[in-house]
PDB file of C-alpha atoms in Angstrom:
ATOM      1  CA  UNK A 207      -4.154 -71.405   1.259  1.00 53.00           C
ATOM      2  CA  UNK A 208      -2.404 -69.121  -1.992  1.00 54.00           C
ATOM      3  CA  UNK A 209      -3.625 -66.141  -2.178  1.00 55.00           C
ATOM      4  CA  UNK A 210      -5.200 -66.059  -5.944  1.00 57.00           C
ATOM      5  CA  UNK A 211      -3.748 -62.151  -6.494  1.00 54.00           C
ATOM      6  CA  UNK A 212      -0.178 -63.150  -5.858  1.00 54.00           C
ATOM      7  CA  UNK A 213      -0.277 -65.648  -8.477  1.00 57.00           C
ATOM      8  CA  UNK A 214      -0.590 -63.271 -10.944  1.00 60.00           C
ATOM      9  CA  UNK A 215       2.670 -61.500 -13.051  1.00 62.00           C
ATOM     10  CA  UNK A 216       2.034 -57.455 -12.524  1.00 60.00           C
ATOM     11  CA  UNK A 217       2.912 -55.201 -15.257  1.00 63.00           C
ATOM     12  CA  UNK A 218       3.525 -51.682 -14.963  1.00 64.00           C
ATOM     13  CA  UNK A 219       4.133 -50.389 -18.125  1.00 67.00           C
ATOM     14  CA  UNK A 220       4.134 -46.277 -16.935  1.00 70.00           C
ATOM     15  CA  UNK A 221       6.827 -43.934 -15.262  1.00 76.00           C
ATOM     16  CA  UNK A 222       7.448 -44.737 -11.398  1.00 78.00           C
ATOM     17  CA  UNK A 223       5.410 -41.126  -9.875  1.00 77.00           C
ATOM     18  CA  UNK A 224       6.692 -40.750  -6.446  1.00 80.00           C
ATOM     19  CA  UNK A 225       9.973 -38.999  -6.857  1.00 84.00           C
ATOM     20  CA  UNK A 226       7.593 -36.656  -8.776  1.00 84.00           C
ATOM     21  CA  UNK A 227       4.838 -36.517  -6.596  1.00 82.00           C
ATOM     22  CA  UNK A 228       7.970 -35.698  -4.121  1.00 85.00           C
ATOM     23  CA  UNK A 229       9.310 -33.068  -5.574  1.00 87.00           C
ATOM     24  CA  UNK A 230       6.138 -31.102  -6.573  1.00 85.00           C
ATOM     25  CA  UNK A 231       5.037 -31.374  -2.833  1.00 86.00           C
ATOM     26  CA  UNK A 232       7.867 -29.605  -1.365  1.00 88.00           C
ATOM     27  CA  UNK A 233       8.137 -26.980  -4.364  1.00 86.00           C
ATOM     28  CA  UNK A 234       4.412 -26.404  -3.532  1.00 85.00           C
ATOM     29  CA  UNK A 235       4.977 -26.157   0.435  1.00 87.00           C
ATOM     30  CA  UNK A 236       7.629 -23.971  -0.035  1.00 85.00           C
ATOM     31  CA  UNK A 237       5.474 -21.872  -2.116  1.00 81.00           C
ATOM     32  CA  UNK A 238       2.564 -21.993   0.238  1.00 80.00           C
ATOM     33  CA  UNK A 239       5.168 -20.594   2.840  1.00 81.00           C
ATOM     34  CA  UNK A 240       7.412 -17.868   0.707  1.00 75.00           C
ATOM     35  CA  UNK A 241       5.092 -16.754  -0.600  1.00 70.00           C
ATOM     36  CA  UNK A 242       3.614 -13.765   0.023  1.00 65.00           C
ATOM     37  CA  UNK A 243       0.482 -11.873  -1.957  1.00 62.00           C
ATOM     38  CA  UNK A 244       0.435  -8.034  -2.192  1.00 57.00           C
ATOM     39  CA  UNK A 245      -2.659  -7.635  -4.547  1.00 54.00           C
ATOM     40  CA  UNK A 246      -4.804  -6.838  -1.863  1.00 67.00           C
ATOM     41  CA  UNK A 247      -3.809  -3.098  -1.961  1.00 72.00           C
ATOM     42  CA  UNK A 248      -3.851  -0.027  -3.862  1.00 76.00           C
ATOM     43  CA  UNK A 249      -2.651   3.384  -3.470  1.00 78.00           C
ATOM     44  CA  UNK A 250      -3.711   6.609  -3.869  1.00 79.00           C
ATOM     45  CA  UNK A 251      -1.382   8.032  -5.511  1.00 78.00           C
ATOM     46  CA  UNK A 252      -0.649  12.323  -4.713  1.00 76.00           C
ATOM     47  CA  UNK A 253       2.015  14.322  -7.111  1.00 69.00           C
ATOM     48  CA  UNK A 254       3.103  16.395  -3.495  1.00 66.00           C
ATOM     49  CA  UNK A 255       3.843  15.438  -0.575  1.00 61.00           C
ATOM     50  CA  UNK A 256       2.410  18.550   1.004  1.00 66.00           C
ATOM     51  CA  UNK A 257       1.399  22.092   1.143  1.00 65.00           C
ATOM     52  CA  UNK A 258       2.607  25.067   3.727  1.00 59.00           C
ATOM     53  CA  UNK A 259       0.007  26.775   5.084  1.00 56.00           C
ATOM     54  CA  UNK A 260      -0.290  30.012   6.604  1.00 45.00           C
ATOM     55  CA  UNK A 261       1.499  32.976   6.342  1.00 39.00           C
ATOM     56  CA  UNK A 262       5.171  32.174   5.473  1.00 38.00           C
ATOM     57  CA  UNK A 263       4.154  29.753   4.529  1.00 42.00           C
ATOM     58  CA  UNK A 264       6.695  27.995   1.985  1.00 44.00           C
ATOM     59  CA  UNK A 265       5.555  26.191  -1.313  1.00 46.00           C
ATOM     60  CA  UNK A 266       7.408  23.192  -1.638  1.00 48.00           C
ATOM     61  CA  UNK A 267       6.991  22.303  -5.106  1.00 50.00           C
ATOM     62  CA  UNK A 268       7.926  24.405  -8.498  1.00 49.00           C
ATOM     63  CA  UNK A 269       4.265  23.490 -10.007  1.00 47.00           C
ATOM     64  CA  UNK A 270       2.348  25.241  -7.268  1.00 48.00           C
ATOM     65  CA  UNK A 271       1.969  28.894  -8.301  1.00 49.00           C
ATOM     66  CA  UNK A 272       0.706  27.685 -11.365  1.00 65.00           C
ATOM     67  CA  UNK A 273      -1.917  25.987 -10.387  1.00 76.00           C
ATOM     68  CA  UNK A 274      -5.559  26.947  -8.856  1.00 82.00           C
ATOM     69  CA  UNK A 275      -5.804  25.610  -5.098  1.00 84.00           C
ATOM     70  CA  UNK A 276      -9.280  24.017  -4.427  1.00 88.00           C
ATOM     71  CA  UNK A 277      -9.559  23.554  -0.227  1.00 88.00           C
ATOM     72  CA  UNK A 278     -10.592  20.645   1.737  1.00 90.00           C
ATOM     73  CA  UNK A 279     -11.028  21.481   5.097  1.00 92.00           C
ATOM     74  CA  UNK A 280     -11.481  17.851   7.291  1.00 91.00           C
ATOM     75  CA  UNK A 281     -12.231  17.561  10.452  1.00 91.00           C
ATOM     76  CA  UNK A 282     -12.761  14.197  12.617  1.00 90.00           C
ATOM     77  CA  UNK A 283     -15.203  14.213  15.905  1.00 89.00           C
ATOM     78  CA  UNK A 284     -17.377  11.945  18.527  1.00 87.00           C
ATOM     79  CA  UNK A 285     -21.276  12.010  18.263  1.00 85.00           C
ATOM     80  CA  UNK A 286     -23.234  10.176  20.040  1.00 85.00           C
ATOM     81  CA  UNK A 287     -25.389   7.187  18.504  1.00 79.00           C
ATOM     82  CA  UNK A 288     -28.655   6.918  19.327  1.00 80.00           C
ATOM     83  CA  UNK A 289     -28.125   4.391  22.377  1.00 83.00           C
ATOM     84  CA  UNK A 290     -25.558   6.518  23.631  1.00 82.00           C
ATOM     85  CA  UNK A 291     -22.010   5.066  22.538  1.00 85.00           C
ATOM     86  CA  UNK A 292     -19.563   8.283  20.531  1.00 86.00           C
ATOM     87  CA  UNK A 293     -20.244   7.763  17.111  1.00 87.00           C
ATOM     88  CA  UNK A 294     -16.988   8.678  14.570  1.00 88.00           C
ATOM     89  CA  UNK A 295     -17.742  11.222  12.582  1.00 89.00           C
ATOM     90  CA  UNK A 296     -15.883  13.281   9.877  1.00 91.00           C
ATOM     91  CA  UNK A 297     -16.365  16.976   7.613  1.00 91.00           C
ATOM     92  CA  UNK A 298     -15.834  18.108   4.828  1.00 90.00           C
ATOM     93  CA  UNK A 299     -15.977  21.646   4.150  1.00 88.00           C
ATOM     94  CA  UNK A 300     -15.566  22.964   0.335  1.00 86.00           C
ATOM     95  CA  UNK A 301     -16.636  25.361  -1.736  1.00 83.00           C
ATOM     96  CA  UNK A 302     -18.672  27.109   1.045  1.00 84.00           C
ATOM     97  CA  UNK A 303     -21.055  23.634   1.979  1.00 87.00           C
ATOM     98  CA  UNK A 304     -20.484  21.394   4.332  1.00 87.00           C
ATOM     99  CA  UNK A 305     -20.814  17.558   4.083  1.00 88.00           C
ATOM    100  CA  UNK A 306     -20.786  14.753   7.179  1.00 88.00           C
ATOM    101  CA  UNK A 307     -20.191  11.070   7.034  1.00 87.00           C
ATOM    102  CA  UNK A 308     -20.751  11.413   3.028  1.00 89.00           C
ATOM    103  CA  UNK A 309     -18.525  10.447   0.532  1.00 89.00           C
ATOM    104  CA  UNK A 310     -21.422  10.791  -2.004  1.00 90.00           C
ATOM    105  CA  UNK A 311     -22.732  14.258  -1.280  1.00 91.00           C
ATOM    106  CA  UNK A 312     -18.298  15.776  -0.713  1.00 91.00           C
ATOM    107  CA  UNK A 313     -18.253  13.820  -4.561  1.00 92.00           C
ATOM    108  CA  UNK A 314     -20.923  15.984  -6.193  1.00 92.00           C
ATOM    109  CA  UNK A 315     -20.021  19.135  -4.357  1.00 91.00           C
ATOM    110  CA  UNK A 316     -16.140  19.135  -5.838  1.00 91.00           C
ATOM    111  CA  UNK A 317     -17.869  17.486  -9.420  1.00 92.00           C
ATOM    112  CA  UNK A 318     -19.938  20.973  -9.252  1.00 91.00           C
ATOM    113  CA  UNK A 319     -16.794  23.477  -8.418  1.00 91.00           C
ATOM    114  CA  UNK A 320     -14.802  20.778 -10.854  1.00 91.00           C
ATOM    115  CA  UNK A 321     -17.370  22.127 -14.105  1.00 91.00           C
ATOM    116  CA  UNK A 322     -17.011  25.855 -12.451  1.00 90.00           C
ATOM    117  CA  UNK A 323     -13.616  26.002 -12.499  1.00 89.00           C
ATOM    118  CA  UNK A 324     -13.691  23.842 -16.448  1.00 89.00           C
ATOM    119  CA  UNK A 325     -16.012  26.926 -16.715  1.00 89.00           C
ATOM    120  CA  UNK A 326     -13.601  29.420 -15.452  1.00 87.00           C
ATOM    121  CA  UNK A 327     -11.718  27.810 -18.408  1.00 85.00           C
ATOM    122  CA  UNK A 328      -8.368  26.367 -15.962  1.00 86.00           C
ATOM    123  CA  UNK A 329      -8.683  22.640 -16.993  1.00 86.00           C
ATOM    124  CA  UNK A 330      -9.332  19.496 -14.604  1.00 86.00           C
ATOM    125  CA  UNK A 331      -5.155  19.345 -14.991  1.00 84.00           C
ATOM    126  CA  UNK A 332      -4.851  22.672 -13.565  1.00 86.00           C
ATOM    127  CA  UNK A 333      -6.131  22.652  -9.889  1.00 87.00           C
ATOM    128  CA  UNK A 334      -4.524  21.613  -7.685  1.00 86.00           C
ATOM    129  CA  UNK A 335      -6.792  20.013  -4.894  1.00 88.00           C
ATOM    130  CA  UNK A 336      -5.879  20.230  -0.589  1.00 88.00           C
ATOM    131  CA  UNK A 337      -6.238  18.718   1.567  1.00 90.00           C
ATOM    132  CA  UNK A 338      -6.960  20.239   5.109  1.00 90.00           C
ATOM    133  CA  UNK A 339      -7.313  18.428   7.678  1.00 91.00           C
ATOM    134  CA  UNK A 340      -6.196  19.148  11.483  1.00 91.00           C
ATOM    135  CA  UNK A 341      -3.982  17.167  13.584  1.00 89.00           C
ATOM    136  CA  UNK A 342      -6.910  15.119  15.430  1.00 90.00           C
ATOM    137  CA  UNK A 343      -8.205  14.374  11.922  1.00 91.00           C
ATOM    138  CA  UNK A 344      -8.059  10.499  11.386  1.00 91.00           C
ATOM    139  CA  UNK A 345      -5.794   8.421   8.470  1.00 91.00           C
ATOM    140  CA  UNK A 346      -9.095   7.018   6.679  1.00 90.00           C
ATOM    141  CA  UNK A 347     -11.675  10.240   7.222  1.00 92.00           C
ATOM    142  CA  UNK A 348      -8.816  11.579   5.136  1.00 90.00           C
ATOM    143  CA  UNK A 349      -8.740   8.379   2.796  1.00 90.00           C
ATOM    144  CA  UNK A 350     -12.265   9.634   2.649  1.00 91.00           C
ATOM    145  CA  UNK A 351     -11.652  13.185   1.041  1.00 91.00           C
ATOM    146  CA  UNK A 352      -9.027  11.557  -0.947  1.00 91.00           C
ATOM    147  CA  UNK A 353     -11.578   9.759  -3.016  1.00 90.00           C
ATOM    148  CA  UNK A 354     -13.874  11.631  -2.872  1.00 91.00           C
ATOM    149  CA  UNK A 355     -10.838  14.059  -5.369  1.00 91.00           C
ATOM    150  CA  UNK A 356     -10.179  11.338  -7.521  1.00 89.00           C
ATOM    151  CA  UNK A 357     -14.077   9.986  -7.906  1.00 90.00           C
ATOM    152  CA  UNK A 358     -14.199  13.662  -8.728  1.00 90.00           C
ATOM    153  CA  UNK A 359     -12.259  13.257 -12.211  1.00 89.00           C
ATOM    154  CA  UNK A 360      -9.793  15.238  -9.673  1.00 88.00           C
ATOM    155  CA  UNK A 361      -5.570  14.830 -11.011  1.00 86.00           C
ATOM    156  CA  UNK A 362      -3.673  16.147  -8.426  1.00 85.00           C
ATOM    157  CA  UNK A 363      -4.406  16.034  -4.806  1.00 87.00           C
ATOM    158  CA  UNK A 364      -2.368  16.661  -1.905  1.00 84.00           C
ATOM    159  CA  UNK A 365      -2.118  17.190   1.748  1.00 86.00           C
ATOM    160  CA  UNK A 366      -1.675  20.554   3.302  1.00 85.00           C
ATOM    161  CA  UNK A 367      -0.037  21.042   6.771  1.00 82.00           C
ATOM    162  CA  UNK A 368      -2.635  21.028   9.819  1.00 82.00           C
ATOM    163  CA  UNK A 369      -5.223  23.296  10.651  1.00 79.00           C
TER     164      UNK A 369
ATOM    165  CA  UNK B 237     -25.053 -59.616 -27.313  1.00 62.00           C
ATOM    166  CA  UNK B 238     -21.876 -58.601 -25.753  1.00 65.00           C
ATOM    167  CA  UNK B 239     -21.808 -57.357 -21.696  1.00 69.00           C
ATOM    168  CA  UNK B 240     -19.276 -54.706 -21.104  1.00 69.00           C
ATOM    169  CA  UNK B 241     -16.872 -55.430 -18.188  1.00 69.00           C
ATOM    170  CA  UNK B 242     -15.021 -52.612 -16.466  1.00 66.00           C
ATOM    171  CA  UNK B 243     -11.561 -54.374 -17.267  1.00 62.00           C
ATOM    172  CA  UNK B 244      -9.130 -55.556 -14.250  1.00 62.00           C
ATOM    173  CA  UNK B 245      -6.883 -53.338 -13.060  1.00 58.00           C
ATOM    174  CA  UNK B 246      -3.338 -54.898 -11.934  1.00 59.00           C
ATOM    175  CA  UNK B 247      -2.106 -51.779 -10.181  1.00 60.00           C
ATOM    176  CA  UNK B 248      -1.781 -52.408  -6.893  1.00 65.00           C
ATOM    177  CA  UNK B 249      -0.975 -48.236  -6.346  1.00 69.00           C
ATOM    178  CA  UNK B 250      -3.904 -45.994  -5.658  1.00 75.00           C
ATOM    179  CA  UNK B 251      -3.755 -43.787  -9.000  1.00 78.00           C
ATOM    180  CA  UNK B 252      -1.735 -40.385  -8.237  1.00 78.00           C
ATOM    181  CA  UNK B 253      -2.959 -38.754 -11.551  1.00 80.00           C
ATOM    182  CA  UNK B 254      -5.820 -36.301 -10.090  1.00 84.00           C
ATOM    183  CA  UNK B 255      -3.834 -35.373  -7.664  1.00 84.00           C
ATOM    184  CA  UNK B 256      -0.422 -34.284  -9.703  1.00 84.00           C
ATOM    185  CA  UNK B 257      -2.360 -32.405 -11.228  1.00 87.00           C
ATOM    186  CA  UNK B 258      -4.637 -30.427  -8.625  1.00 88.00           C
ATOM    187  CA  UNK B 259      -0.676 -29.870  -7.108  1.00 87.00           C
ATOM    188  CA  UNK B 260       0.132 -28.857 -10.689  1.00 87.00           C
ATOM    189  CA  UNK B 261      -2.303 -26.180 -11.234  1.00 88.00           C
ATOM    190  CA  UNK B 262      -1.581 -24.374  -7.273  1.00 87.00           C
ATOM    191  CA  UNK B 263       2.485 -24.670  -7.980  1.00 86.00           C
ATOM    192  CA  UNK B 264       1.358 -22.728 -11.335  1.00 87.00           C
ATOM    193  CA  UNK B 265      -1.737 -20.559  -9.445  1.00 85.00           C
ATOM    194  CA  UNK B 266       1.251 -19.100  -6.498  1.00 82.00           C
ATOM    195  CA  UNK B 267       3.663 -19.343  -9.080  1.00 81.00           C
ATOM    196  CA  UNK B 268       1.457 -16.472 -10.969  1.00 80.00           C
ATOM    197  CA  UNK B 269       0.912 -14.774  -7.448  1.00 75.00           C
ATOM    198  CA  UNK B 270       2.699 -14.950  -4.901  1.00 72.00           C
ATOM    199  CA  UNK B 271       5.635 -12.295  -4.991  1.00 67.00           C
ATOM    200  CA  UNK B 272       8.615 -14.405  -3.381  1.00 66.00           C
ATOM    201  CA  UNK B 273      11.749 -13.010  -2.700  1.00 62.00           C
ATOM    202  CA  UNK B 274      10.399  -9.152  -3.264  1.00 64.00           C
ATOM    203  CA  UNK B 275      10.971  -7.557   0.613  1.00 67.00           C
ATOM    204  CA  UNK B 276       9.141  -4.339   0.348  1.00 72.00           C
ATOM    205  CA  UNK B 277       9.383  -3.975   3.742  1.00 74.00           C
ATOM    206  CA  UNK B 278       5.624  -3.420   4.391  1.00 77.00           C
ATOM    207  CA  UNK B 279       4.493  -3.986   8.698  1.00 79.00           C
ATOM    208  CA  UNK B 280       0.802  -5.541   8.669  1.00 82.00           C
ATOM    209  CA  UNK B 281      -1.292  -2.787  10.009  1.00 85.00           C
ATOM    210  CA  UNK B 282      -5.253  -2.075   9.577  1.00 86.00           C
ATOM    211  CA  UNK B 283      -4.695   0.135   6.740  1.00 88.00           C
ATOM    212  CA  UNK B 284      -8.160   1.817   6.035  1.00 88.00           C
ATOM    213  CA  UNK B 285      -9.761   1.061   3.110  1.00 86.00           C
ATOM    214  CA  UNK B 286     -10.609   3.051  -0.508  1.00 85.00           C
ATOM    215  CA  UNK B 287     -11.804   1.909  -3.829  1.00 84.00           C
ATOM    216  CA  UNK B 288     -11.362   4.366  -5.652  1.00 78.00           C
ATOM    217  CA  UNK B 289      -7.092   3.626  -5.783  1.00 78.00           C
ATOM    218  CA  UNK B 290      -4.725   2.335  -8.465  1.00 78.00           C
ATOM    219  CA  UNK B 291      -2.356  -0.574  -9.238  1.00 77.00           C
ATOM    220  CA  UNK B 292       1.536  -0.115  -8.444  1.00 73.00           C
ATOM    221  CA  UNK B 293       2.530  -1.427 -11.781  1.00 69.00           C
ATOM    222  CA  UNK B 294       6.381  -0.423 -10.638  1.00 71.00           C
ATOM    223  CA  UNK B 295       7.589  -1.852  -7.088  1.00 71.00           C
ATOM    224  CA  UNK B 296      11.318  -1.811  -8.102  1.00 73.00           C
ATOM    225  CA  UNK B 297      11.389   2.185  -7.001  1.00 81.00           C
ATOM    226  CA  UNK B 298       9.566   3.004  -4.251  1.00 84.00           C
ATOM    227  CA  UNK B 299      10.217   3.351  -0.808  1.00 87.00           C
ATOM    228  CA  UNK B 300       8.199   1.971   1.898  1.00 88.00           C
ATOM    229  CA  UNK B 301       7.199   3.764   4.652  1.00 89.00           C
ATOM    230  CA  UNK B 302       5.407   1.840   8.147  1.00 90.00           C
ATOM    231  CA  UNK B 303       3.810   5.396  10.396  1.00 89.00           C
ATOM    232  CA  UNK B 304       3.222   3.627  13.819  1.00 89.00           C
ATOM    233  CA  UNK B 305       1.798   5.412  16.946  1.00 87.00           C
ATOM    234  CA  UNK B 306       4.747   5.866  19.833  1.00 87.00           C
ATOM    235  CA  UNK B 307       3.769   4.581  23.393  1.00 85.00           C
ATOM    236  CA  UNK B 308       3.285   9.001  24.332  1.00 84.00           C
ATOM    237  CA  UNK B 309       4.649  12.286  22.196  1.00 81.00           C
ATOM    238  CA  UNK B 310       3.658  12.837  19.069  1.00 81.00           C
ATOM    239  CA  UNK B 311       6.808  12.098  17.053  1.00 84.00           C
ATOM    240  CA  UNK B 312       5.266   8.754  14.918  1.00 86.00           C
ATOM    241  CA  UNK B 313       7.508   5.685  14.804  1.00 86.00           C
ATOM    242  CA  UNK B 314       8.909   5.347  11.164  1.00 87.00           C
ATOM    243  CA  UNK B 315      10.690   2.011  10.105  1.00 87.00           C
ATOM    244  CA  UNK B 316      11.893   1.070   6.482  1.00 85.00           C
ATOM    245  CA  UNK B 317      13.852  -1.692   4.769  1.00 84.00           C
ATOM    246  CA  UNK B 318      17.032  -0.992   4.742  1.00 81.00           C
ATOM    247  CA  UNK B 319      18.626  -2.623   1.407  1.00 76.00           C
ATOM    248  CA  UNK B 320      21.795  -3.815   2.126  1.00 77.00           C
ATOM    249  CA  UNK B 321      20.907  -4.879   5.520  1.00 79.00           C
ATOM    250  CA  UNK B 322      17.064  -6.687   3.722  1.00 77.00           C
ATOM    251  CA  UNK B 323      16.126  -6.030   7.459  1.00 81.00           C
ATOM    252  CA  UNK B 324      13.351  -3.293   8.552  1.00 82.00           C
ATOM    253  CA  UNK B 325      14.716  -0.644  10.542  1.00 82.00           C
ATOM    254  CA  UNK B 326      13.629   2.089  12.553  1.00 80.00           C
ATOM    255  CA  UNK B 327      13.876   5.844  10.374  1.00 81.00           C
ATOM    256  CA  UNK B 328      13.758   8.667  13.377  1.00 79.00           C
ATOM    257  CA  UNK B 329      11.937  11.936  12.018  1.00 79.00           C
ATOM    258  CA  UNK B 330      15.128  13.591  14.671  1.00 74.00           C
ATOM    259  CA  UNK B 331      17.909  12.798  16.146  1.00 74.00           C
ATOM    260  CA  UNK B 332      18.184  14.863  19.085  1.00 74.00           C
ATOM    261  CA  UNK B 333      21.417  13.421  20.238  1.00 75.00           C
ATOM    262  CA  UNK B 334      24.014  14.933  18.063  1.00 73.00           C
ATOM    263  CA  UNK B 335      23.968  18.998  18.648  1.00 71.00           C
ATOM    264  CA  UNK B 336      23.260  20.151  15.786  1.00 74.00           C
ATOM    265  CA  UNK B 337      20.039  17.721  15.570  1.00 74.00           C
ATOM    266  CA  UNK B 338      19.947  15.670  12.560  1.00 78.00           C
ATOM    267  CA  UNK B 339      17.064  14.569  10.120  1.00 81.00           C
ATOM    268  CA  UNK B 340      17.575  11.488   9.361  1.00 83.00           C
ATOM    269  CA  UNK B 341      13.984  10.119   7.782  1.00 86.00           C
ATOM    270  CA  UNK B 342      14.491  12.985   5.393  1.00 87.00           C
ATOM    271  CA  UNK B 343      18.670  12.280   5.032  1.00 87.00           C
ATOM    272  CA  UNK B 344      17.445   9.062   4.249  1.00 87.00           C
ATOM    273  CA  UNK B 345      14.642   9.602   1.870  1.00 88.00           C
ATOM    274  CA  UNK B 346      17.262  12.716   0.062  1.00 90.00           C
ATOM    275  CA  UNK B 347      19.735   9.504  -0.456  1.00 89.00           C
ATOM    276  CA  UNK B 348      17.477   7.384  -2.071  1.00 87.00           C
ATOM    277  CA  UNK B 349      16.090  10.218  -4.526  1.00 88.00           C
ATOM    278  CA  UNK B 350      19.760  10.841  -5.472  1.00 88.00           C
ATOM    279  CA  UNK B 351      19.755   6.596  -6.662  1.00 87.00           C
ATOM    280  CA  UNK B 352      16.985   7.326  -8.311  1.00 85.00           C
ATOM    281  CA  UNK B 353      15.808  10.771  -8.825  1.00 86.00           C
ATOM    282  CA  UNK B 354      11.962   9.103  -9.545  1.00 84.00           C
ATOM    283  CA  UNK B 355      11.581   6.985  -6.197  1.00 86.00           C
ATOM    284  CA  UNK B 356       8.299   6.985  -4.160  1.00 87.00           C
ATOM    285  CA  UNK B 357       6.784   6.713  -1.423  1.00 88.00           C
ATOM    286  CA  UNK B 358       4.840   4.336   0.294  1.00 89.00           C
ATOM    287  CA  UNK B 359       3.166   5.346   3.279  1.00 90.00           C
ATOM    288  CA  UNK B 360       1.880   3.034   5.188  1.00 91.00           C
ATOM    289  CA  UNK B 361      -0.264   4.112   8.615  1.00 90.00           C
ATOM    290  CA  UNK B 362      -3.486   2.857  10.917  1.00 91.00           C
ATOM    291  CA  UNK B 363      -6.739   3.624   9.393  1.00 89.00           C
ATOM    292  CA  UNK B 364      -7.233   4.853  12.858  1.00 89.00           C
ATOM    293  CA  UNK B 365      -3.702   6.980  13.484  1.00 90.00           C
ATOM    294  CA  UNK B 366      -4.283  10.941  14.013  1.00 90.00           C
ATOM    295  CA  UNK B 367      -2.791  12.877  10.657  1.00 90.00           C
ATOM    296  CA  UNK B 368      -0.182  15.075  13.503  1.00 89.00           C
ATOM    297  CA  UNK B 369       1.578  11.634  13.372  1.00 89.00           C
ATOM    298  CA  UNK B 370       1.568  11.944   9.657  1.00 88.00           C
ATOM    299  CA  UNK B 371       3.142  15.051   8.949  1.00 88.00           C
ATOM    300  CA  UNK B 372       6.402  14.375  10.051  1.00 88.00           C
ATOM    301  CA  UNK B 373       6.372  11.414   7.717  1.00 88.00           C
ATOM    302  CA  UNK B 374       4.555  14.202   4.632  1.00 88.00           C
ATOM    303  CA  UNK B 375       6.822  16.619   5.613  1.00 87.00           C
ATOM    304  CA  UNK B 376      10.930  14.807   5.858  1.00 88.00           C
ATOM    305  CA  UNK B 377       9.276  14.049   2.202  1.00 87.00           C
ATOM    306  CA  UNK B 378       8.746  16.906   0.755  1.00 86.00           C
ATOM    307  CA  UNK B 379      12.126  18.186   2.093  1.00 86.00           C
ATOM    308  CA  UNK B 380      13.640  15.684   0.320  1.00 86.00           C
ATOM    309  CA  UNK B 381      11.289  15.907  -2.949  1.00 86.00           C
ATOM    310  CA  UNK B 382      10.837  12.827  -3.084  1.00 85.00           C
ATOM    311  CA  UNK B 383       7.714  14.004  -5.432  1.00 79.00           C
ATOM    312  CA  UNK B 384       4.898  11.000  -5.550  1.00 84.00           C
ATOM    313  CA  UNK B 385       3.842   9.739  -2.875  1.00 87.00           C
ATOM    314  CA  UNK B 386       1.531   6.730  -2.655  1.00 88.00           C
ATOM    315  CA  UNK B 387      -0.295   6.301   0.194  1.00 89.00           C
ATOM    316  CA  UNK B 388      -1.540   1.914   1.093  1.00 88.00           C
ATOM    317  CA  UNK B 389      -5.142   1.206   1.056  1.00 88.00           C
ATOM    318  CA  UNK B 390      -7.071  -1.612   1.438  1.00 86.00           C
ATOM    319  CA  UNK B 391      -9.409  -3.226  -1.497  1.00 83.00           C
ATOM    320  CA  UNK B 392     -12.837  -2.200  -0.346  1.00 75.00           C
ATOM    321  CA  UNK B 393     -14.276  -5.505  -2.017  1.00 64.00           C
ATOM    322  CA  UNK B 394     -12.267  -8.058   0.237  1.00 49.00           C
ATOM    323  CA  UNK B 395     -13.703  -6.509   3.508  1.00 46.00           C
ATOM    324  CA  UNK B 396     -16.888  -6.419   2.486  1.00 45.00           C
ATOM    325  CA  UNK B 397     -16.343 -10.034   1.726  1.00 41.00           C
ATOM    326  CA  UNK B 398     -15.139 -11.126   5.474  1.00 40.00           C
ATOM    327  CA  UNK B 399     -11.794 -10.456   5.493  1.00 36.00           C
TER     328      UNK B 399
END
């Protein structure tokens, strides 16, 4: 018995796509393996690395004496939660107020302080926010305070040596 | 009325056109989004989360400092990319094996700053690291007069979406 299909003449007018598919697949696998995505990160920008505090402190940058300092003192601590498990907390002191575990409340306080500065003819770009952590303050809690300062539209934010 | 028939297919091969379409789309995506051959020296770590970060447009003028908590002691382990070898190398804060002790990280940052005055430092650290480990790195940046310091953070939306 002869197969009917084998008797038919086949016409392939298009180009042979096999080499193209091979090469394209190799390129695709190469890009998938070697590529790295850094788009998931962004940065909190500081205009100066550090200011020294206390007696005998030395200003590190020339712009420090010109700016009005605004200090935010940040501390990390643990407190027993309702189920007895210790909870990580942070507290920030700014302008005589203490705020615990709330970036929104700290932002509001910083906005009030910025508006006071502005009312006294100090422009925002002349205010140097200085975050003053303790030696055991967690980095993530510093970032919370930092974000509050940025959210309150301060342009100059830096860290000081630990209190 | 003449009945319309589906034309008989003479080609025995599968239709690869949709495959090529999809693969080409993937290649274009990877070429646009992925960073290939751009070694920044970033070590994967659990970065703090932020919503107010900025994207750095110019990653060419940056030096990445990975700050790692040591097993013992208060001196952090700092690693960065060696531009000559392309390897991530450790840069000790203080090399006490020499007299007087060498401030290796400060010297490295000073060298980079002299080569490129617009150099920016990118600090990457675990979100739970204490400030006492970050402080020496910031002091080194200040001593080397690197004025622009950027703290790497994770984008908040990605965490909410189930990273």
